[in-house]
Amino acid sequence: FQVIDQESRNFGAFARLDWTGEALGRRADAFAGAFLRFGDLDARQWANLKSSRGALTAQSRQNADAADLFAEGRLFVTERLALVAGGAFGWAEREYRDLRSARTGDATYDWFAPRLGLIWESEDGAQLFANLTRSVEPPNFSALVQTGPGVVSFAPLKAQEAWTGEVGARGRRGPLTWDVAVYRAEIKNELLNFDVGPGVPVAQFNAGPTTHQGLEAALDWRFGERMRLRQTYTWSDFRFESDPIYDRLPVVPEHFYRAELRYDHPAGWFLAPSLEWAPQDVYVDYRNRMKAPGYAVWSLNGGWRSEAGLEVFLEIRNLADERYISNFSAVTGWPLATTSQAGPAVFFPGEGRAAFGGWAWRF
């Protein structure tokens, strides 16, 4: 692409205070704090002449400042049930200056994000929880600093906002450990990537209303004397709301499963086959015309640990040398609107069969 030279300076400070005591005659705890961040970046680019610097093509300075003030508390209305309330005030500022054209741009964002919830805990430590949270994500420089037919240098993007409700449970009983939650997020001004072209002047836009909902689950099962099965599963249903053109958001698999079965031998060695599985095809474009195929990849991990602290390991990934698409970029529509015969690089191949090994000594 080009020769890139960037120099950044970042400073920050963090403080937090935790408290435990009583409020209104009930057991209570709380925390409060602040997180401050300041940074600037000098960015330069040159034409790439066989990895040497050619003509200077871009030179800019980017300044970013941010602050978060947060607090949250729990009040146990009974011995097992607690009310949770909190919030965060945030502020962020972005300033961009193009040193070659004197173009500038700046944006300031501020917000308040409250949180309300309930937590119930049993005698053995298992928990049931529910919460409602507001979140805000201001755009970063890669989204703000864009060039296209309709925008030069600085795009007028809004912060992404969401209200998210969540209900779940976590705990441990006997050989089982679990953590499961269902959620729904109503999102406003979601930051999404599009293809620059006619009618699409920049690569990133604030979308109309979108919804993210789904399930996240993890289950560990210890059985026998030396066996352990670790599993995670996600169901993700991400959609545009009431849009006449677009329906489901692309890229994120609707179903995704990971598992590892591990055996630990008394002599110190272990063996652990694992699986990564996307069982369904995944949409590539916002118009839902093209899908990337699902895949299943097996791997094998093994190792040995001595009583003296020496550890050795060997991992073989993608045992079957499966050819698959590990990730891809979202595109506006399919077929791609491009004058190139090959088109842009949308799909990225997964890694073929590969072996990794190493050792460590703990003392």
Short mmCIF file of N, CA and C in Angstrom, two decimals, residues 76-229:
data_model
loop_
_atom_site.label_atom_id
_atom_site.label_comp_id
_atom_site.label_asym_id
_atom_site.label_seq_id
_atom_site.Cartn_x
_atom_site.Cartn_y
_atom_site.Cartn_z
N PHE A 76 -28.53 -4.60 49.59
CA PHE A 76 -29.14 -5.90 49.80
C PHE A 76 -30.46 -5.71 50.55
N VAL A 77 -31.56 -5.77 49.82
CA VAL A 77 -32.88 -5.58 50.44
C VAL A 77 -33.27 -6.81 51.25
N THR A 78 -32.72 -7.98 50.92
CA THR A 78 -32.80 -9.18 51.75
C THR A 78 -31.39 -9.76 51.82
N GLU A 79 -31.24 -10.87 52.52
CA GLU A 79 -29.92 -11.48 52.62
C GLU A 79 -29.43 -12.00 51.28
N ARG A 80 -30.33 -12.26 50.36
CA ARG A 80 -29.95 -12.88 49.09
C ARG A 80 -30.17 -11.98 47.88
N LEU A 81 -30.99 -10.94 48.02
CA LEU A 81 -31.37 -10.12 46.87
C LEU A 81 -30.81 -8.72 47.02
N ALA A 82 -30.15 -8.23 45.95
CA ALA A 82 -29.55 -6.90 45.97
C ALA A 82 -30.05 -6.08 44.79
N LEU A 83 -30.32 -4.81 45.06
CA LEU A 83 -30.61 -3.84 44.01
C LEU A 83 -29.29 -3.20 43.57
N VAL A 84 -29.14 -3.01 42.27
CA VAL A 84 -27.91 -2.44 41.72
C VAL A 84 -28.27 -1.18 40.96
N ALA A 85 -27.53 -0.11 41.21
CA ALA A 85 -27.76 1.15 40.48
C ALA A 85 -26.42 1.84 40.30
N GLY A 86 -26.27 2.46 39.16
CA GLY A 86 -25.02 3.16 38.90
C GLY A 86 -25.11 3.93 37.61
N GLY A 87 -23.99 4.47 37.21
CA GLY A 87 -23.95 5.23 35.97
C GLY A 87 -22.56 5.75 35.70
N ALA A 88 -22.38 6.27 34.50
CA ALA A 88 -21.10 6.82 34.09
C ALA A 88 -21.35 8.06 33.25
N PHE A 89 -20.59 9.09 33.54
CA PHE A 89 -20.58 10.28 32.70
C PHE A 89 -19.32 10.24 31.86
N GLY A 90 -19.49 10.39 30.55
CA GLY A 90 -18.34 10.32 29.65
C GLY A 90 -18.23 11.55 28.77
N TRP A 91 -17.00 11.84 28.39
CA TRP A 91 -16.71 12.97 27.52
C TRP A 91 -15.55 12.58 26.61
N ALA A 92 -15.64 12.92 25.32
CA ALA A 92 -14.58 12.60 24.37
C ALA A 92 -14.47 13.73 23.35
N GLU A 93 -13.26 14.03 22.98
CA GLU A 93 -12.99 15.08 21.99
C GLU A 93 -12.02 14.56 20.95
N ARG A 94 -12.31 14.82 19.68
CA ARG A 94 -11.45 14.43 18.57
C ARG A 94 -11.09 15.69 17.77
N GLU A 95 -9.83 15.84 17.45
CA GLU A 95 -9.38 16.98 16.65
C GLU A 95 -8.39 16.49 15.61
N TYR A 96 -8.64 16.86 14.36
CA TYR A 96 -7.81 16.40 13.23
C TYR A 96 -7.30 17.61 12.45
N ARG A 97 -6.01 17.56 12.09
CA ARG A 97 -5.42 18.65 11.30
C ARG A 97 -4.56 18.05 10.19
N ASP A 98 -4.92 18.34 8.95
CA ASP A 98 -4.16 17.90 7.78
C ASP A 98 -3.08 18.95 7.51
N LEU A 99 -1.81 18.57 7.70
CA LEU A 99 -0.71 19.53 7.59
C LEU A 99 -0.33 19.82 6.15
N ARG A 100 -0.86 19.09 5.19
CA ARG A 100 -0.54 19.32 3.78
C ARG A 100 -1.59 20.18 3.09
N SER A 101 -2.82 20.23 3.64
CA SER A 101 -3.87 20.99 2.98
C SER A 101 -4.54 22.01 3.89
N ALA A 102 -4.12 22.05 5.16
CA ALA A 102 -4.70 22.98 6.14
C ALA A 102 -6.15 22.66 6.45
N ARG A 103 -6.64 21.47 6.07
CA ARG A 103 -8.00 21.08 6.43
C ARG A 103 -8.02 20.63 7.89
N THR A 104 -9.06 20.98 8.60
CA THR A 104 -9.19 20.61 10.00
C THR A 104 -10.60 20.08 10.25
N GLY A 105 -10.72 19.38 11.35
CA GLY A 105 -12.02 18.90 11.78
C GLY A 105 -11.97 18.57 13.25
N ASP A 106 -13.08 18.75 13.93
CA ASP A 106 -13.13 18.41 15.35
C ASP A 106 -14.55 18.02 15.73
N ALA A 107 -14.64 17.25 16.78
CA ALA A 107 -15.94 16.80 17.28
C ALA A 107 -15.83 16.55 18.77
N THR A 108 -16.90 16.86 19.49
CA THR A 108 -16.96 16.65 20.93
C THR A 108 -18.22 15.85 21.26
N TYR A 109 -18.07 14.86 22.13
CA TYR A 109 -19.18 14.00 22.52
C TYR A 109 -19.26 13.95 24.05
N ASP A 110 -20.45 14.02 24.60
CA ASP A 110 -20.63 13.82 26.03
C ASP A 110 -21.93 13.07 26.26
N TRP A 111 -21.99 12.32 27.37
CA TRP A 111 -23.14 11.46 27.60
C TRP A 111 -23.22 11.04 29.06
N PHE A 112 -24.39 10.53 29.42
CA PHE A 112 -24.59 9.89 30.70
C PHE A 112 -25.20 8.52 30.45
N ALA A 113 -24.62 7.48 31.04
CA ALA A 113 -25.06 6.11 30.82
C ALA A 113 -25.43 5.47 32.15
N PRO A 114 -26.72 5.41 32.49
CA PRO A 114 -27.14 4.79 33.76
C PRO A 114 -27.24 3.27 33.66
N ARG A 115 -27.33 2.64 34.81
CA ARG A 115 -27.46 1.18 34.88
C ARG A 115 -28.30 0.82 36.08
N LEU A 116 -29.29 -0.08 35.89
CA LEU A 116 -30.14 -0.59 36.96
C LEU A 116 -30.19 -2.10 36.86
N GLY A 117 -30.21 -2.76 38.02
CA GLY A 117 -30.24 -4.21 37.97
C GLY A 117 -30.63 -4.87 39.28
N LEU A 118 -30.76 -6.20 39.23
CA LEU A 118 -31.05 -7.05 40.38
C LEU A 118 -30.09 -8.23 40.36
N ILE A 119 -29.64 -8.65 41.54
CA ILE A 119 -28.81 -9.85 41.68
C ILE A 119 -29.34 -10.67 42.85
N TRP A 120 -29.61 -11.95 42.61
CA TRP A 120 -29.99 -12.88 43.67
C TRP A 120 -28.93 -13.96 43.76
N GLU A 121 -28.47 -14.24 44.97
CA GLU A 121 -27.39 -15.21 45.17
C GLU A 121 -27.82 -16.27 46.17
N SER A 122 -27.62 -17.54 45.80
CA SER A 122 -28.00 -18.64 46.67
C SER A 122 -26.90 -18.90 47.69
N GLU A 123 -27.14 -19.82 48.61
CA GLU A 123 -26.16 -20.14 49.64
C GLU A 123 -24.89 -20.73 49.07
N ASP A 124 -24.99 -21.46 47.96
CA ASP A 124 -23.80 -22.07 47.37
C ASP A 124 -23.08 -21.15 46.37
N GLY A 125 -23.53 -19.87 46.24
CA GLY A 125 -22.84 -18.91 45.39
C GLY A 125 -23.41 -18.75 44.01
N ALA A 126 -24.40 -19.56 43.61
CA ALA A 126 -25.03 -19.40 42.30
C ALA A 126 -25.80 -18.08 42.26
N GLN A 127 -25.84 -17.45 41.10
CA GLN A 127 -26.46 -16.14 40.96
C GLN A 127 -27.47 -16.12 39.83
N LEU A 128 -28.55 -15.37 40.03
CA LEU A 128 -29.48 -14.95 38.98
C LEU A 128 -29.38 -13.43 38.88
N PHE A 129 -29.34 -12.89 37.68
CA PHE A 129 -29.17 -11.45 37.54
C PHE A 129 -29.99 -10.93 36.38
N ALA A 130 -30.32 -9.64 36.47
CA ALA A 130 -31.02 -8.93 35.40
C ALA A 130 -30.58 -7.48 35.47
N ASN A 131 -30.38 -6.86 34.32
CA ASN A 131 -29.96 -5.45 34.33
C ASN A 131 -30.39 -4.76 33.05
N LEU A 132 -30.47 -3.45 33.14
CA LEU A 132 -30.77 -2.58 32.01
C LEU A 132 -29.69 -1.51 32.00
N THR A 133 -28.97 -1.38 30.86
CA THR A 133 -27.80 -0.51 30.80
C THR A 133 -27.82 0.32 29.53
N ARG A 134 -27.46 1.57 29.65
CA ARG A 134 -27.24 2.42 28.49
C ARG A 134 -25.74 2.48 28.21
N SER A 135 -25.37 2.42 26.94
CA SER A 135 -23.96 2.50 26.55
C SER A 135 -23.81 3.47 25.39
N VAL A 136 -22.64 4.11 25.33
CA VAL A 136 -22.34 5.08 24.28
C VAL A 136 -20.93 4.83 23.79
N GLU A 137 -20.75 4.83 22.47
CA GLU A 137 -19.43 4.64 21.87
C GLU A 137 -19.19 5.73 20.83
N PRO A 138 -18.32 6.70 21.14
CA PRO A 138 -18.02 7.73 20.14
C PRO A 138 -17.16 7.16 19.03
N PRO A 139 -17.25 7.70 17.80
CA PRO A 139 -16.43 7.19 16.69
C PRO A 139 -14.95 7.50 16.90
N ASN A 140 -14.09 6.62 16.40
CA ASN A 140 -12.66 6.86 16.48
C ASN A 140 -12.18 7.55 15.22
N PHE A 141 -10.86 7.79 15.13
CA PHE A 141 -10.33 8.55 14.00
C PHE A 141 -10.46 7.80 12.68
N SER A 142 -10.36 6.47 12.71
CA SER A 142 -10.49 5.71 11.46
C SER A 142 -11.87 5.89 10.85
N ALA A 143 -12.88 6.16 11.67
CA ALA A 143 -14.22 6.42 11.17
C ALA A 143 -14.41 7.89 10.79
N LEU A 144 -13.84 8.80 11.58
CA LEU A 144 -14.06 10.23 11.35
C LEU A 144 -13.26 10.77 10.17
N VAL A 145 -12.01 10.32 10.04
CA VAL A 145 -11.14 10.86 8.99
C VAL A 145 -11.30 10.01 7.74
N GLN A 146 -12.13 10.48 6.80
CA GLN A 146 -12.43 9.74 5.59
C GLN A 146 -12.35 10.67 4.38
N THR A 147 -12.16 10.07 3.25
CA THR A 147 -12.22 10.81 2.00
C THR A 147 -13.14 10.08 1.04
N GLY A 148 -13.91 10.83 0.29
CA GLY A 148 -14.83 10.23 -0.65
C GLY A 148 -15.46 11.30 -1.52
N PRO A 149 -16.38 10.90 -2.43
CA PRO A 149 -16.98 11.88 -3.34
C PRO A 149 -17.73 13.00 -2.63
N GLY A 150 -18.30 12.72 -1.43
CA GLY A 150 -19.11 13.74 -0.78
C GLY A 150 -18.52 14.31 0.48
N VAL A 151 -17.44 13.73 0.99
CA VAL A 151 -16.86 14.17 2.25
C VAL A 151 -15.35 14.25 2.09
N VAL A 152 -14.76 15.30 2.60
CA VAL A 152 -13.32 15.46 2.55
C VAL A 152 -12.79 15.52 3.98
N SER A 153 -11.94 14.59 4.32
CA SER A 153 -11.16 14.57 5.56
C SER A 153 -11.96 14.19 6.80
N PHE A 154 -13.06 14.86 7.13
CA PHE A 154 -13.69 14.65 8.42
C PHE A 154 -15.19 14.39 8.24
N ALA A 155 -15.62 13.19 8.62
CA ALA A 155 -17.02 12.80 8.42
C ALA A 155 -17.86 13.19 9.64
N PRO A 156 -19.06 13.72 9.45
CA PRO A 156 -19.91 14.16 10.55
C PRO A 156 -20.67 13.00 11.18
N LEU A 157 -19.98 12.17 11.94
CA LEU A 157 -20.60 10.99 12.54
C LEU A 157 -21.07 11.26 13.96
N LYS A 158 -22.16 10.60 14.34
CA LYS A 158 -22.67 10.68 15.70
C LYS A 158 -22.16 9.50 16.53
N ALA A 159 -22.25 9.64 17.82
CA ALA A 159 -21.87 8.53 18.71
C ALA A 159 -22.92 7.43 18.63
N GLN A 160 -22.46 6.19 18.74
CA GLN A 160 -23.35 5.03 18.77
C GLN A 160 -23.92 4.89 20.18
N GLU A 161 -25.26 4.73 20.28
CA GLU A 161 -25.93 4.63 21.57
C GLU A 161 -26.77 3.36 21.62
N ALA A 162 -26.90 2.81 22.81
CA ALA A 162 -27.70 1.58 22.94
C ALA A 162 -28.28 1.47 24.35
N TRP A 163 -29.48 0.88 24.41
CA TRP A 163 -30.06 0.41 25.66
C TRP A 163 -30.07 -1.12 25.58
N THR A 164 -29.47 -1.77 26.58
CA THR A 164 -29.33 -3.22 26.56
C THR A 164 -29.95 -3.83 27.81
N GLY A 165 -30.85 -4.78 27.61
CA GLY A 165 -31.41 -5.56 28.70
C GLY A 165 -30.81 -6.95 28.71
N GLU A 166 -30.53 -7.47 29.90
CA GLU A 166 -29.86 -8.77 30.02
C GLU A 166 -30.42 -9.52 31.21
N VAL A 167 -30.62 -10.83 31.04
CA VAL A 167 -31.06 -11.72 32.11
C VAL A 167 -30.20 -12.98 32.02
N GLY A 168 -29.70 -13.44 33.19
CA GLY A 168 -28.84 -14.61 33.12
C GLY A 168 -28.63 -15.28 34.46
N ALA A 169 -27.77 -16.31 34.43
CA ALA A 169 -27.44 -17.08 35.63
C ALA A 169 -26.01 -17.56 35.51
N ARG A 170 -25.36 -17.70 36.66
CA ARG A 170 -24.00 -18.24 36.71
C ARG A 170 -23.83 -18.99 38.03
N GLY A 171 -22.97 -19.99 38.01
CA GLY A 171 -22.75 -20.72 39.26
C GLY A 171 -21.98 -22.00 39.05
N ARG A 172 -21.87 -22.78 40.12
CA ARG A 172 -21.13 -24.04 40.10
C ARG A 172 -21.83 -25.01 41.04
N ARG A 173 -22.02 -26.21 40.57
CA ARG A 173 -22.60 -27.26 41.40
C ARG A 173 -21.99 -28.60 41.00
N GLY A 174 -21.32 -29.23 41.93
CA GLY A 174 -20.68 -30.50 41.65
C GLY A 174 -19.68 -30.37 40.51
N PRO A 175 -19.79 -31.20 39.48
CA PRO A 175 -18.83 -31.15 38.38
C PRO A 175 -19.14 -30.10 37.32
N LEU A 176 -20.25 -29.35 37.48
CA LEU A 176 -20.69 -28.42 36.45
C LEU A 176 -20.44 -26.97 36.87
N THR A 177 -19.97 -26.17 35.92
CA THR A 177 -19.84 -24.73 36.08
C THR A 177 -20.50 -24.08 34.87
N TRP A 178 -21.40 -23.11 35.12
CA TRP A 178 -22.15 -22.54 34.00
C TRP A 178 -22.22 -21.03 34.10
N ASP A 179 -22.44 -20.43 32.93
CA ASP A 179 -22.64 -18.98 32.82
C ASP A 179 -23.46 -18.76 31.55
N VAL A 180 -24.70 -18.29 31.70
CA VAL A 180 -25.59 -18.14 30.56
C VAL A 180 -26.35 -16.83 30.69
N ALA A 181 -26.54 -16.15 29.57
CA ALA A 181 -27.26 -14.87 29.56
C ALA A 181 -27.96 -14.69 28.23
N VAL A 182 -29.17 -14.11 28.28
CA VAL A 182 -29.87 -13.67 27.08
C VAL A 182 -29.92 -12.15 27.11
N TYR A 183 -29.85 -11.52 25.96
CA TYR A 183 -29.77 -10.07 25.92
C TYR A 183 -30.51 -9.53 24.70
N ARG A 184 -30.84 -8.25 24.77
CA ARG A 184 -31.41 -7.52 23.63
C ARG A 184 -30.94 -6.07 23.74
N ALA A 185 -30.36 -5.58 22.67
CA ALA A 185 -29.84 -4.21 22.62
C ALA A 185 -30.55 -3.45 21.51
N GLU A 186 -31.17 -2.34 21.87
CA GLU A 186 -31.78 -1.41 20.91
C GLU A 186 -30.75 -0.32 20.62
N ILE A 187 -30.26 -0.27 19.39
CA ILE A 187 -29.11 0.58 19.06
C ILE A 187 -29.53 1.71 18.15
N LYS A 188 -29.01 2.88 18.44
CA LYS A 188 -29.23 4.07 17.64
C LYS A 188 -27.89 4.56 17.11
N ASN A 189 -27.83 4.87 15.81
CA ASN A 189 -26.61 5.38 15.16
C ASN A 189 -25.47 4.37 15.19
N GLU A 190 -25.78 3.07 14.98
CA GLU A 190 -24.71 2.08 14.95
C GLU A 190 -23.72 2.41 13.83
N LEU A 191 -22.42 2.31 14.15
CA LEU A 191 -21.36 2.62 13.20
C LEU A 191 -21.09 1.39 12.34
N LEU A 192 -21.40 1.49 11.04
CA LEU A 192 -21.26 0.37 10.12
C LEU A 192 -20.42 0.77 8.92
N ASN A 193 -19.72 -0.22 8.35
CA ASN A 193 -18.88 0.00 7.18
C ASN A 193 -19.63 -0.31 5.90
N PHE A 194 -19.45 0.54 4.88
CA PHE A 194 -20.05 0.36 3.56
C PHE A 194 -18.97 0.52 2.51
N ASP A 195 -19.30 0.20 1.26
CA ASP A 195 -18.38 0.39 0.13
C ASP A 195 -18.55 1.78 -0.43
N VAL A 196 -17.44 2.49 -0.58
CA VAL A 196 -17.50 3.81 -1.21
C VAL A 196 -17.85 3.64 -2.68
N GLY A 197 -18.79 4.45 -3.15
CA GLY A 197 -19.21 4.38 -4.55
C GLY A 197 -20.34 5.36 -4.79
N PRO A 198 -21.03 5.26 -5.92
CA PRO A 198 -22.14 6.17 -6.22
C PRO A 198 -23.21 6.10 -5.13
N GLY A 199 -23.53 7.23 -4.56
CA GLY A 199 -24.53 7.29 -3.50
C GLY A 199 -24.01 6.92 -2.13
N VAL A 200 -22.75 6.45 -2.04
CA VAL A 200 -22.13 6.09 -0.76
C VAL A 200 -20.81 6.84 -0.68
N PRO A 201 -20.80 8.07 -0.18
CA PRO A 201 -19.61 8.91 -0.27
C PRO A 201 -18.48 8.52 0.68
N VAL A 202 -18.78 7.87 1.81
CA VAL A 202 -17.74 7.50 2.76
C VAL A 202 -17.91 6.05 3.17
N ALA A 203 -16.88 5.50 3.80
CA ALA A 203 -16.86 4.08 4.10
C ALA A 203 -17.59 3.72 5.38
N GLN A 204 -17.86 4.69 6.25
CA GLN A 204 -18.53 4.38 7.50
C GLN A 204 -19.67 5.35 7.74
N PHE A 205 -20.81 4.80 8.15
CA PHE A 205 -22.03 5.58 8.33
C PHE A 205 -22.63 5.27 9.70
N ASN A 206 -23.47 6.19 10.17
CA ASN A 206 -24.40 5.88 11.26
C ASN A 206 -25.64 5.25 10.65
N ALA A 207 -25.92 4.02 11.03
CA ALA A 207 -27.09 3.32 10.51
C ALA A 207 -28.35 3.83 11.20
N GLY A 208 -29.49 3.45 10.63
CA GLY A 208 -30.75 3.69 11.30
C GLY A 208 -30.89 2.74 12.48
N PRO A 209 -32.07 2.63 13.09
CA PRO A 209 -32.23 1.77 14.25
C PRO A 209 -31.86 0.32 13.93
N THR A 210 -31.09 -0.30 14.81
CA THR A 210 -30.71 -1.71 14.68
C THR A 210 -30.95 -2.40 16.02
N THR A 211 -31.04 -3.73 15.96
CA THR A 211 -31.25 -4.54 17.15
C THR A 211 -30.24 -5.67 17.18
N HIS A 212 -29.59 -5.85 18.33
CA HIS A 212 -28.73 -7.00 18.58
C HIS A 212 -29.37 -7.80 19.71
N GLN A 213 -29.68 -9.05 19.46
CA GLN A 213 -30.21 -9.90 20.51
C GLN A 213 -29.62 -11.28 20.37
N GLY A 214 -29.58 -12.01 21.48
CA GLY A 214 -28.99 -13.33 21.39
C GLY A 214 -28.80 -14.00 22.73
N LEU A 215 -27.98 -15.03 22.70
CA LEU A 215 -27.70 -15.87 23.86
C LEU A 215 -26.20 -16.12 23.92
N GLU A 216 -25.63 -16.04 25.12
CA GLU A 216 -24.23 -16.39 25.34
C GLU A 216 -24.18 -17.40 26.47
N ALA A 217 -23.53 -18.53 26.23
CA ALA A 217 -23.54 -19.60 27.22
C ALA A 217 -22.17 -20.27 27.29
N ALA A 218 -21.79 -20.66 28.51
CA ALA A 218 -20.57 -21.42 28.73
C ALA A 218 -20.87 -22.52 29.74
N LEU A 219 -20.37 -23.72 29.48
CA LEU A 219 -20.60 -24.86 30.37
C LEU A 219 -19.33 -25.69 30.47
N ASP A 220 -18.83 -25.85 31.68
CA ASP A 220 -17.70 -26.72 31.96
C ASP A 220 -18.19 -27.94 32.72
N TRP A 221 -17.70 -29.12 32.28
CA TRP A 221 -18.12 -30.37 32.92
C TRP A 221 -16.89 -31.21 33.22
N ARG A 222 -16.66 -31.46 34.50
CA ARG A 222 -15.58 -32.36 34.93
C ARG A 222 -16.17 -33.73 35.20
N PHE A 223 -15.63 -34.75 34.55
CA PHE A 223 -16.14 -36.09 34.74
C PHE A 223 -14.97 -37.06 34.78
N GLY A 224 -15.22 -38.22 35.39
CA GLY A 224 -14.11 -39.11 35.64
C GLY A 224 -13.16 -38.45 36.64
N GLU A 225 -11.94 -38.88 36.67
CA GLU A 225 -10.96 -38.28 37.57
C GLU A 225 -10.11 -37.24 36.86
N ARG A 226 -10.01 -37.33 35.54
CA ARG A 226 -9.04 -36.49 34.84
C ARG A 226 -9.61 -35.78 33.62
N MET A 227 -10.91 -35.86 33.36
CA MET A 227 -11.48 -35.32 32.14
C MET A 227 -12.22 -34.01 32.42
N ARG A 228 -12.13 -33.11 31.44
CA ARG A 228 -12.84 -31.84 31.53
C ARG A 228 -13.30 -31.42 30.14
N LEU A 229 -14.61 -31.13 30.00
CA LEU A 229 -15.18 -30.65 28.75
C LEU A 229 -15.57 -29.19 28.93
#
